[in-house]
Tab-separated table of C-alpha atoms in Angstrom:
chain	number	residue	atom	x	y	z
A	1	UNK	CA	52.446	43.612	34.953
A	2	UNK	CA	49.172	41.786	34.482
A	3	UNK	CA	46.967	43.332	31.783
A	4	UNK	CA	43.552	44.485	32.791
A	5	UNK	CA	40.692	41.992	32.345
A	6	UNK	CA	43.204	39.163	32.293
A	7	UNK	CA	41.777	37.436	35.339
A	8	UNK	CA	40.264	34.001	34.951
A	9	UNK	CA	36.939	34.108	33.124
A	10	UNK	CA	37.042	37.890	32.672
A	11	UNK	CA	36.867	37.988	28.894
A	12	UNK	CA	34.356	35.155	28.612
A	13	UNK	CA	32.055	36.617	31.225
A	14	UNK	CA	32.307	40.015	29.556
A	15	UNK	CA	31.144	38.452	26.307
A	16	UNK	CA	28.422	36.606	28.157
A	17	UNK	CA	27.268	39.883	29.674
A	18	UNK	CA	27.222	41.425	26.209
A	19	UNK	CA	25.051	38.596	24.924
A	20	UNK	CA	22.596	39.080	27.752
A	21	UNK	CA	22.598	42.856	27.333
A	22	UNK	CA	21.445	42.527	23.747
A	23	UNK	CA	19.087	39.716	24.682
A	24	UNK	CA	17.387	42.074	27.088
A	25	UNK	CA	16.814	44.581	24.304
A	26	UNK	CA	15.164	42.714	21.454
A	27	UNK	CA	12.700	40.015	20.505
A	28	UNK	CA	13.002	37.578	17.609
A	29	UNK	CA	9.509	37.388	16.158
A	30	UNK	CA	10.306	35.557	12.935
A	31	UNK	CA	10.099	31.759	12.900
A	32	UNK	CA	13.610	30.362	13.419
A	33	UNK	CA	15.260	27.976	11.020
A	34	UNK	CA	14.760	24.362	12.062
A	35	UNK	CA	17.526	22.005	13.081
A	36	UNK	CA	18.370	19.202	10.689
A	37	UNK	CA	16.812	15.911	11.852
A	38	UNK	CA	20.216	14.194	11.739
A	39	UNK	CA	21.310	15.954	14.916
A	40	UNK	CA	21.209	14.065	18.185
A	41	UNK	CA	20.234	15.435	21.598
A	42	UNK	CA	22.154	18.106	23.483
A	43	UNK	CA	24.324	16.721	26.273
A	44	UNK	CA	26.243	18.430	29.075
A	45	UNK	CA	30.035	18.284	29.037
A	46	UNK	CA	31.142	19.877	32.324
A	47	UNK	CA	30.433	16.795	34.394
A	48	UNK	CA	32.551	15.434	37.180
A	49	UNK	CA	32.654	12.757	39.798
A	50	UNK	CA	29.964	10.105	39.170
A	51	UNK	CA	28.573	12.215	36.315
A	52	UNK	CA	27.575	15.108	38.586
A	53	UNK	CA	26.798	18.384	36.867
A	54	UNK	CA	29.231	21.209	37.603
A	55	UNK	CA	28.130	23.048	40.739
A	56	UNK	CA	29.418	26.381	39.426
A	57	UNK	CA	29.692	28.023	36.020
A	58	UNK	CA	31.927	26.767	33.214
A	59	UNK	CA	33.121	28.069	29.842
A	60	UNK	CA	34.003	25.953	26.805
A	61	UNK	CA	37.499	26.549	25.413
A	62	UNK	CA	37.899	24.027	22.635
A	63	UNK	CA	37.371	20.564	21.206
A	64	UNK	CA	39.984	18.324	19.627
A	65	UNK	CA	39.751	18.082	15.871
A	66	UNK	CA	38.985	14.372	16.134
A	67	UNK	CA	36.102	15.020	18.533
A	68	UNK	CA	37.568	12.875	21.308
A	69	UNK	CA	38.313	15.550	23.918
A	70	UNK	CA	36.665	18.768	25.142
A	71	UNK	CA	38.481	21.553	26.987
A	72	UNK	CA	36.724	23.906	29.400
A	73	UNK	CA	37.354	26.116	32.405
A	74	UNK	CA	35.250	25.923	35.529
A	75	UNK	CA	34.993	27.180	39.077
A	76	UNK	CA	33.136	24.009	40.068
A	77	UNK	CA	34.437	21.996	43.015
A	78	UNK	CA	32.935	18.613	42.095
A	79	UNK	CA	34.609	17.787	38.784
A	80	UNK	CA	37.595	15.784	40.076
A	81	UNK	CA	38.277	14.065	43.358
A	82	UNK	CA	41.270	16.263	44.207
A	83	UNK	CA	39.691	19.574	43.219
A	84	UNK	CA	41.398	22.632	44.681
A	85	UNK	CA	39.856	26.004	45.469
A	86	UNK	CA	39.557	28.409	42.564
A	87	UNK	CA	39.002	27.944	38.838
A	88	UNK	CA	40.716	25.247	36.832
A	89	UNK	CA	41.094	23.924	33.300
A	90	UNK	CA	39.590	20.545	32.536
A	91	UNK	CA	39.594	18.039	29.696
A	92	UNK	CA	36.733	15.595	29.338
A	93	UNK	CA	37.154	12.403	27.377
A	94	UNK	CA	33.925	12.366	25.387
A	95	UNK	CA	34.122	8.601	24.836
A	96	UNK	CA	34.944	7.358	28.326
A	97	UNK	CA	33.357	10.213	30.307
A	98	UNK	CA	36.510	10.862	32.343
A	99	UNK	CA	37.159	14.457	33.449
A	100	UNK	CA	40.772	15.491	34.073
A	101	UNK	CA	42.232	18.618	35.678
A	102	UNK	CA	44.969	19.822	33.297
A	103	UNK	CA	46.006	23.174	34.796
A	104	UNK	CA	48.776	21.506	36.771
A	105	UNK	CA	52.447	22.283	37.276
A	106	UNK	CA	55.048	19.700	36.335
A	107	UNK	CA	55.020	18.278	39.875
A	108	UNK	CA	51.290	17.650	39.593
A	109	UNK	CA	50.099	20.438	41.876
A	110	UNK	CA	47.232	22.547	40.557
A	111	UNK	CA	47.877	26.140	39.572
A	112	UNK	CA	45.717	28.390	41.719
A	113	UNK	CA	45.718	31.392	39.392
A	114	UNK	CA	45.043	30.862	35.689
A	115	UNK	CA	43.665	32.977	32.886
A	116	UNK	CA	40.656	32.027	30.844
A	117	UNK	CA	42.242	31.643	27.417
A	118	UNK	CA	43.561	28.160	26.632
A	119	UNK	CA	43.828	25.806	23.683
A	120	UNK	CA	43.848	22.125	22.770
A	121	UNK	CA	45.758	20.372	19.997
A	122	UNK	CA	44.014	18.443	17.242
A	123	UNK	CA	44.540	15.064	18.898
A	124	UNK	CA	43.850	16.398	22.394
A	125	UNK	CA	47.332	15.563	23.678
A	126	UNK	CA	48.570	19.099	24.326
A	127	UNK	CA	46.873	21.820	26.357
A	128	UNK	CA	48.243	25.353	26.364
A	129	UNK	CA	47.337	27.890	29.053
A	130	UNK	CA	48.602	30.847	31.086
A	131	UNK	CA	49.147	30.572	34.822
A	132	UNK	CA	50.859	32.458	37.625
A	133	UNK	CA	53.910	31.096	39.397
A	134	UNK	CA	56.137	33.158	41.709
A	135	UNK	CA	54.163	36.284	40.909
A	136	UNK	CA	54.577	36.052	37.124
A	137	UNK	CA	52.132	34.835	34.468
A	138	UNK	CA	53.712	32.589	31.849
A	139	UNK	CA	52.406	30.365	29.092
A	140	UNK	CA	52.637	26.621	29.731
A	141	UNK	CA	51.960	23.504	27.710
A	142	UNK	CA	50.665	20.323	29.300
A	143	UNK	CA	51.460	16.986	27.648
A	144	UNK	CA	48.562	14.817	28.775
A	145	UNK	CA	50.197	11.609	27.562
A	146	UNK	CA	53.426	12.085	29.510
A	147	UNK	CA	51.813	14.003	32.362
A	148	UNK	CA	54.391	16.781	32.028
A	149	UNK	CA	54.026	20.583	32.043
A	150	UNK	CA	56.669	22.941	30.665
A	151	UNK	CA	56.985	26.698	30.310
A	152	UNK	CA	56.776	28.143	26.804
A	153	UNK	CA	57.658	31.785	27.492
A	154	UNK	CA	61.354	31.716	28.331
A	155	UNK	CA	62.907	35.193	28.346
A	156	UNK	CA	66.518	36.311	28.473
A	157	UNK	CA	66.314	38.378	31.675
A	158	UNK	CA	68.734	37.128	34.335
A	159	UNK	CA	66.488	38.327	37.147
A	160	UNK	CA	62.707	38.457	37.590
A	161	UNK	CA	60.982	39.451	34.369
A	162	UNK	CA	58.776	42.485	34.009
A	163	UNK	CA	55.425	41.722	32.479
A	164	UNK	CA	53.693	38.468	31.733
A	165	UNK	CA	52.405	36.236	28.940
A	166	UNK	CA	48.758	35.429	28.259
A	167	UNK	CA	46.092	34.425	25.695
A	168	UNK	CA	47.750	31.304	24.243
A	169	UNK	CA	46.504	29.394	21.197
A	170	UNK	CA	47.952	26.192	19.724
A	171	UNK	CA	48.192	24.696	16.247
A	172	UNK	CA	46.580	21.352	15.488
A	173	UNK	CA	49.886	19.445	15.648
A	174	UNK	CA	50.820	21.107	18.934
A	175	UNK	CA	54.022	22.542	17.511
A	176	UNK	CA	53.225	26.272	17.243
A	177	UNK	CA	51.904	28.385	20.116
A	178	UNK	CA	50.727	31.964	19.662
A	179	UNK	CA	50.358	34.228	22.675
A	180	UNK	CA	50.332	37.815	23.897
A	181	UNK	CA	53.026	39.162	26.186
A	182	UNK	CA	54.037	42.412	27.846
A	183	UNK	CA	57.585	41.156	28.342
A	184	UNK	CA	60.437	42.776	26.416
A	185	UNK	CA	62.990	39.949	26.638
A	186	UNK	CA	61.358	37.197	24.591
A	187	UNK	CA	63.107	37.969	21.281
A	188	UNK	CA	66.544	39.600	21.603
A	189	UNK	CA	66.755	42.781	19.533
A	190	UNK	CA	63.073	42.770	18.540
A	191	UNK	CA	61.415	46.222	18.357
A	192	UNK	CA	59.145	46.150	21.402
A	193	UNK	CA	57.977	49.170	23.381
A	194	UNK	CA	57.827	48.832	27.172
A	195	UNK	CA	54.416	48.232	28.748
A	196	UNK	CA	52.923	47.273	25.385
A	197	UNK	CA	51.053	44.077	24.574
A	198	UNK	CA	52.537	42.204	21.626
A	199	UNK	CA	51.768	38.953	19.834
A	200	UNK	CA	54.384	36.216	19.503
A	201	UNK	CA	54.665	32.667	18.187
A	202	UNK	CA	56.922	29.970	19.623
A	203	UNK	CA	57.976	26.875	17.694
A	204	UNK	CA	58.135	24.079	20.267
A	205	UNK	CA	60.421	21.955	18.067
A	206	UNK	CA	63.120	24.555	17.424
A	207	UNK	CA	62.481	26.605	20.557
A	208	UNK	CA	62.489	29.796	18.484
A	209	UNK	CA	60.139	32.660	19.335
A	210	UNK	CA	59.263	35.386	16.842
A	211	UNK	CA	57.507	38.718	17.198
A	212	UNK	CA	54.368	38.839	15.048
A	213	UNK	CA	52.952	42.301	15.814
A	214	UNK	CA	55.915	44.336	14.588
A	215	UNK	CA	55.631	47.874	13.273
A	216	UNK	CA	56.732	48.786	9.771
A	217	UNK	CA	60.361	49.671	8.990
A	218	UNK	CA	61.676	47.976	12.090
A	219	UNK	CA	59.669	50.104	14.491
A	220	UNK	CA	57.944	48.949	17.642
A	221	UNK	CA	54.168	48.706	17.403
A	222	UNK	CA	52.680	51.930	18.757
A	223	UNK	CA	49.659	50.268	20.346
A	224	UNK	CA	48.550	47.072	22.018
A	225	UNK	CA	48.082	43.819	20.100
A	226	UNK	CA	46.369	40.872	21.769
A	227	UNK	CA	43.823	38.008	21.635
A	228	UNK	CA	45.822	35.910	19.149
A	229	UNK	CA	44.517	32.848	17.376
A	230	UNK	CA	46.425	30.463	15.127
A	231	UNK	CA	45.261	28.373	12.210
A	232	UNK	CA	45.249	24.617	12.555
A	233	UNK	CA	48.167	24.304	10.140
A	234	UNK	CA	50.192	26.770	12.232
A	235	UNK	CA	50.845	29.085	9.310
A	236	UNK	CA	48.530	32.040	9.995
A	237	UNK	CA	48.106	34.104	13.161
A	238	UNK	CA	45.118	36.378	13.666
A	239	UNK	CA	44.963	39.051	16.362
A	240	UNK	CA	43.477	42.368	17.390
A	241	UNK	CA	45.484	45.561	17.544
A	242	UNK	CA	45.123	49.232	18.263
A	243	UNK	CA	48.544	49.948	16.812
A	244	UNK	CA	48.471	52.311	13.862
A	245	UNK	CA	51.781	51.329	12.274
A	246	UNK	CA	51.544	47.608	11.556
A	247	UNK	CA	51.082	48.375	7.853
A	248	UNK	CA	52.419	51.157	5.635
A	249	UNK	CA	49.933	54.008	5.297
A	250	UNK	CA	49.544	53.234	1.591
A	251	UNK	CA	48.586	49.624	2.408
A	252	UNK	CA	45.707	50.369	4.720
A	253	UNK	CA	47.220	51.875	7.844
A	254	UNK	CA	44.503	51.978	10.496
A	255	UNK	CA	45.586	54.591	13.018
A	256	UNK	CA	42.276	56.427	12.700
A	257	UNK	CA	40.150	53.405	13.581
A	258	UNK	CA	41.088	53.100	17.250
A	259	UNK	CA	37.942	53.236	19.381
A	260	UNK	CA	37.164	52.571	23.001
A	261	UNK	CA	35.224	49.338	22.467
A	262	UNK	CA	36.314	48.256	19.002
A	263	UNK	CA	39.601	47.476	17.349
A	264	UNK	CA	41.254	46.423	14.076
A	265	UNK	CA	41.832	42.775	13.205
A	266	UNK	CA	44.959	41.519	11.465
A	267	UNK	CA	46.279	38.254	10.038
A	268	UNK	CA	49.959	37.468	9.518
A	269	UNK	CA	51.235	34.692	7.246
A	270	UNK	CA	54.215	33.275	9.128
A	271	UNK	CA	55.785	31.800	5.981
A	272	UNK	CA	55.801	34.996	3.931
A	273	UNK	CA	55.740	37.474	6.809
A	274	UNK	CA	52.905	39.375	5.114
A	275	UNK	CA	50.356	41.101	7.351
A	276	UNK	CA	46.900	42.148	6.169
A	277	UNK	CA	43.820	43.687	7.740
A	278	UNK	CA	41.533	40.706	8.266
A	279	UNK	CA	38.499	42.524	9.658
A	280	UNK	CA	37.180	44.179	6.514
A	281	UNK	CA	33.837	45.820	5.862
A	282	UNK	CA	31.968	44.442	2.829
A	283	UNK	CA	33.281	47.385	0.821
A	284	UNK	CA	36.848	46.226	1.468
A	285	UNK	CA	37.846	48.913	3.959
A	286	UNK	CA	39.093	48.156	7.491
A	287	UNK	CA	36.183	47.810	9.900
A	288	UNK	CA	35.735	48.604	13.587
A	289	UNK	CA	35.618	45.118	15.087
A	290	UNK	CA	34.858	43.412	18.357
A	291	UNK	CA	38.162	42.198	19.883
A	292	UNK	CA	37.875	38.565	18.816
A	293	UNK	CA	38.913	36.804	15.619
A	294	UNK	CA	38.672	33.153	14.605
A	295	UNK	CA	40.489	31.510	11.682
A	296	UNK	CA	39.522	28.464	9.673
A	297	UNK	CA	41.867	25.489	10.218
A	298	UNK	CA	43.642	26.189	6.913
A	299	UNK	CA	43.940	29.899	7.706
A	300	UNK	CA	42.074	30.964	4.588
A	301	UNK	CA	38.994	32.444	6.261
A	302	UNK	CA	38.640	34.875	9.153
A	303	UNK	CA	35.406	35.166	11.151
A	304	UNK	CA	34.703	38.337	13.120
A	305	UNK	CA	32.003	40.823	14.146
A	306	UNK	CA	31.853	44.513	13.231
A	307	UNK	CA	30.139	47.373	14.996
A	308	UNK	CA	26.670	48.038	13.576
A	309	UNK	CA	23.889	50.572	14.026
A	310	UNK	CA	22.615	50.211	17.598
A	311	UNK	CA	19.365	48.456	18.269
A	312	UNK	CA	16.307	50.464	19.287
A	313	UNK	CA	16.898	51.703	22.798
A	314	UNK	CA	20.584	52.302	22.126
A	315	UNK	CA	21.839	48.775	22.834
A	316	UNK	CA	25.109	47.882	21.113
A	317	UNK	CA	25.042	45.477	18.195
A	318	UNK	CA	27.621	43.648	16.120
A	319	UNK	CA	27.161	41.834	12.808
A	320	UNK	CA	29.071	38.699	11.858
A	321	UNK	CA	31.240	38.443	8.735
A	322	UNK	CA	33.648	36.011	7.091
A	323	UNK	CA	36.586	37.283	5.022
A	324	UNK	CA	38.315	35.100	2.437
A	325	UNK	CA	41.894	36.238	3.041
A	326	UNK	CA	42.952	35.089	-0.422
A	327	UNK	CA	40.309	36.903	-2.459
A	328	UNK	CA	39.247	39.560	0.100
A	329	UNK	CA	35.635	38.580	-0.480
A	330	UNK	CA	33.607	39.475	2.610
A	331	UNK	CA	30.445	37.505	3.341
A	332	UNK	CA	27.714	38.545	5.766
A	333	UNK	CA	26.548	35.754	8.085
A	334	UNK	CA	22.853	36.167	8.903
A	335	UNK	CA	19.996	33.913	9.930
A	336	UNK	CA	17.540	35.778	7.689
A	337	UNK	CA	17.467	36.226	3.928
A	338	UNK	CA	15.479	39.448	4.336
A	339	UNK	CA	17.934	42.294	3.621
A	340	UNK	CA	15.873	44.633	5.801
A	341	UNK	CA	16.011	42.379	8.867
A	342	UNK	CA	18.008	43.600	11.845
A	343	UNK	CA	20.564	40.911	12.724
A	344	UNK	CA	23.258	40.452	15.312
A	345	UNK	CA	26.148	38.037	15.672
A	346	UNK	CA	28.760	37.090	18.240
A	347	UNK	CA	32.388	37.139	16.975
A	348	UNK	CA	33.491	33.763	18.322
A	349	UNK	CA	32.447	31.668	15.332
A	350	UNK	CA	33.965	28.349	14.246
A	351	UNK	CA	34.646	27.143	10.692
A	352	UNK	CA	35.044	23.498	9.691
A	353	UNK	CA	38.237	22.098	8.169
A	354	UNK	CA	36.686	21.863	4.698
A	355	UNK	CA	35.687	25.565	4.838
A	356	UNK	CA	32.079	24.577	4.274
A	357	UNK	CA	30.256	25.319	7.538
A	358	UNK	CA	30.392	28.145	10.053
A	359	UNK	CA	28.956	27.708	13.555
A	360	UNK	CA	27.915	30.912	15.288
A	361	UNK	CA	25.739	32.573	17.910
A	362	UNK	CA	23.276	35.261	16.840
A	363	UNK	CA	19.799	36.032	15.625
A	364	UNK	CA	17.631	38.242	13.439
A	365	UNK	CA	14.280	39.982	13.673
A	366	UNK	CA	12.220	40.384	10.514
A	367	UNK	CA	9.470	42.457	12.107
A	368	UNK	CA	9.100	44.615	15.201
A	369	UNK	CA	11.771	44.685	17.879
A	370	UNK	CA	10.407	44.812	21.379
A	371	UNK	CA	12.132	44.779	24.748
A	372	UNK	CA	12.687	41.771	26.907
A	373	UNK	CA	12.731	38.472	25.027
A	374	UNK	CA	15.417	38.177	22.347
A	375	UNK	CA	17.821	35.259	22.169
A	376	UNK	CA	21.298	34.403	21.013
A	377	UNK	CA	20.788	30.949	19.545
A	378	UNK	CA	23.398	28.648	18.066
A	379	UNK	CA	23.299	28.114	14.301
A	380	UNK	CA	25.390	26.651	11.561
A	381	UNK	CA	25.399	28.034	8.031
A	382	UNK	CA	26.667	26.537	4.807
A	383	UNK	CA	29.150	29.096	3.471
A	384	UNK	CA	28.530	27.934	-0.090
A	385	UNK	CA	24.746	27.734	-0.220
A	386	UNK	CA	23.647	29.949	2.683
A	387	UNK	CA	21.545	27.120	4.159
A	388	UNK	CA	21.122	27.755	7.901
A	389	UNK	CA	20.236	25.318	10.676
A	390	UNK	CA	19.196	26.088	14.248
A	391	UNK	CA	21.093	23.876	16.695
A	392	UNK	CA	19.812	24.907	20.126
A	393	UNK	CA	16.252	24.638	21.428
A	394	UNK	CA	14.731	23.628	24.731
A	395	UNK	CA	14.454	19.900	25.365
A	396	UNK	CA	10.837	19.889	24.158
A	397	UNK	CA	11.680	21.723	20.911
A	398	UNK	CA	10.410	25.130	22.045
A	399	UNK	CA	12.660	28.213	22.229
A	400	UNK	CA	15.134	28.066	25.085
A	401	UNK	CA	15.174	30.811	27.697
A	402	UNK	CA	18.863	31.785	27.663
A	403	UNK	CA	21.785	32.571	25.387
A	404	UNK	CA	24.231	30.317	23.541
A	405	UNK	CA	27.780	31.253	22.564
A	406	UNK	CA	31.463	30.329	22.113
A	407	UNK	CA	31.106	27.413	19.649
A	408	UNK	CA	33.989	25.077	18.811
A	409	UNK	CA	33.648	22.443	16.124
A	410	UNK	CA	35.411	19.249	15.117
A	411	UNK	CA	37.258	19.117	11.818
A	412	UNK	CA	34.439	17.251	10.082
A	413	UNK	CA	31.728	19.552	11.469
A	414	UNK	CA	29.771	16.696	13.016
A	415	UNK	CA	30.179	17.742	16.678
A	416	UNK	CA	29.918	21.207	18.191
A	417	UNK	CA	30.865	22.337	21.697
A	418	UNK	CA	29.231	25.497	23.061
A	419	UNK	CA	28.236	27.407	26.174
A	420	UNK	CA	24.676	28.168	27.248
A	421	UNK	CA	22.914	29.623	30.283
A	422	UNK	CA	19.393	28.404	29.559
A	423	UNK	CA	17.439	26.696	32.330
A	424	UNK	CA	15.415	24.482	29.964
A	425	UNK	CA	18.057	23.083	27.637
A	426	UNK	CA	17.938	19.518	28.990
A	427	UNK	CA	15.039	17.378	30.237
A	428	UNK	CA	14.424	18.117	33.894
A	429	UNK	CA	15.975	21.572	33.626
A	430	UNK	CA	19.524	22.890	33.817
A	431	UNK	CA	21.413	25.487	35.782
A	432	UNK	CA	20.975	29.096	34.706
A	433	UNK	CA	24.741	29.501	35.147
A	434	UNK	CA	26.878	29.224	32.031
A	435	UNK	CA	27.573	25.564	31.373
A	436	UNK	CA	29.215	23.621	28.537
A	437	UNK	CA	27.242	21.436	26.135
A	438	UNK	CA	27.727	19.242	23.104
A	439	UNK	CA	25.671	18.264	20.095
A	440	UNK	CA	26.596	15.675	17.447
A	441	UNK	CA	25.059	13.926	14.479
A	442	UNK	CA	22.998	10.954	15.624
A	443	UNK	CA	25.189	8.451	13.814
A	444	UNK	CA	28.428	9.691	15.411
């Protein structure tokens, strides 16, 4: 069974549509924060043969911690010489400018059906993704050094498996892979209900797979859990769930929070086995969250967006927060210091390895909200001081005419990868399709 909205690009395009829906509803009239002068120009990443810009849309999926490699998906047909029809996963060497198709089987043939979610290890060697072979979606890992691809999701069924595996994420060392699966044969004896999405982690060294989204007292989770992410150190897994029995009722059971568009966010410490609600409101209670969570590389902080009062005209709005999972301190991430400003934020935010900076897409309006001209711009904010910098403008320094989103940042915070659909981001203009871009400090 393939879960709904698990087709290639489905989740990313849905988020992109959400960004544009809000952008069509509001106007930012306050002067934006200015980018630090140390930042260099914006450059395009999804380039192919002879440096040609992608001829179809692309979505950024990650950047190696060392800043050497960028991972993205694209439907473009001009990125590699042996491009095949349909979307693919690509890695671009940001030093040499070489673009490589990585969604390949072990024999080198390109997978023709892949899902959007994928991940890259800290050194860029390993790429994890979900692809269909023989009618079944499984999670695979590609070793770019050896040119080998192997399946991660081995079940115990002797015949064809029921269900599939999706949404993979990988730790920085490439050892641990988190993913969602509807299969019931991945962990013998594990409490798993049929036709339910569950989150797992596989250790590539030992080959062991463990169920993460287990119900209390040995029960199966009574709702779907999905969209996993894993900390860089491989210790913490974050995920969304509509199950109401992942925690004892006295410890914050969340059965009453299930909503059509929003969910509850959890984090599980794989060493201790402890699970907590990660998506908290500022008052410390579980919040109704957008179905995306990002963890800092050390797993201490969770970034997410909670449902907020709709904008004028009834348009949906989410606000961005960061939760310190050790202290349960929840911090609002806004581009305005005015407490009365209406702000919005996209949940896919990225935190640097030193827990100092968060990169995010959003905006605020300090005055009147009108229809037609608002933007999702890319910012970074110092989590200690609150200092905020705007990172995306048109090539001439004026406001760009599209939306930015899906940032990924290197460990040192000096390079950020992001998506944008503006037509004036680069000199000479750019495609109004979603494309992948990069910005670094000038001295990098």
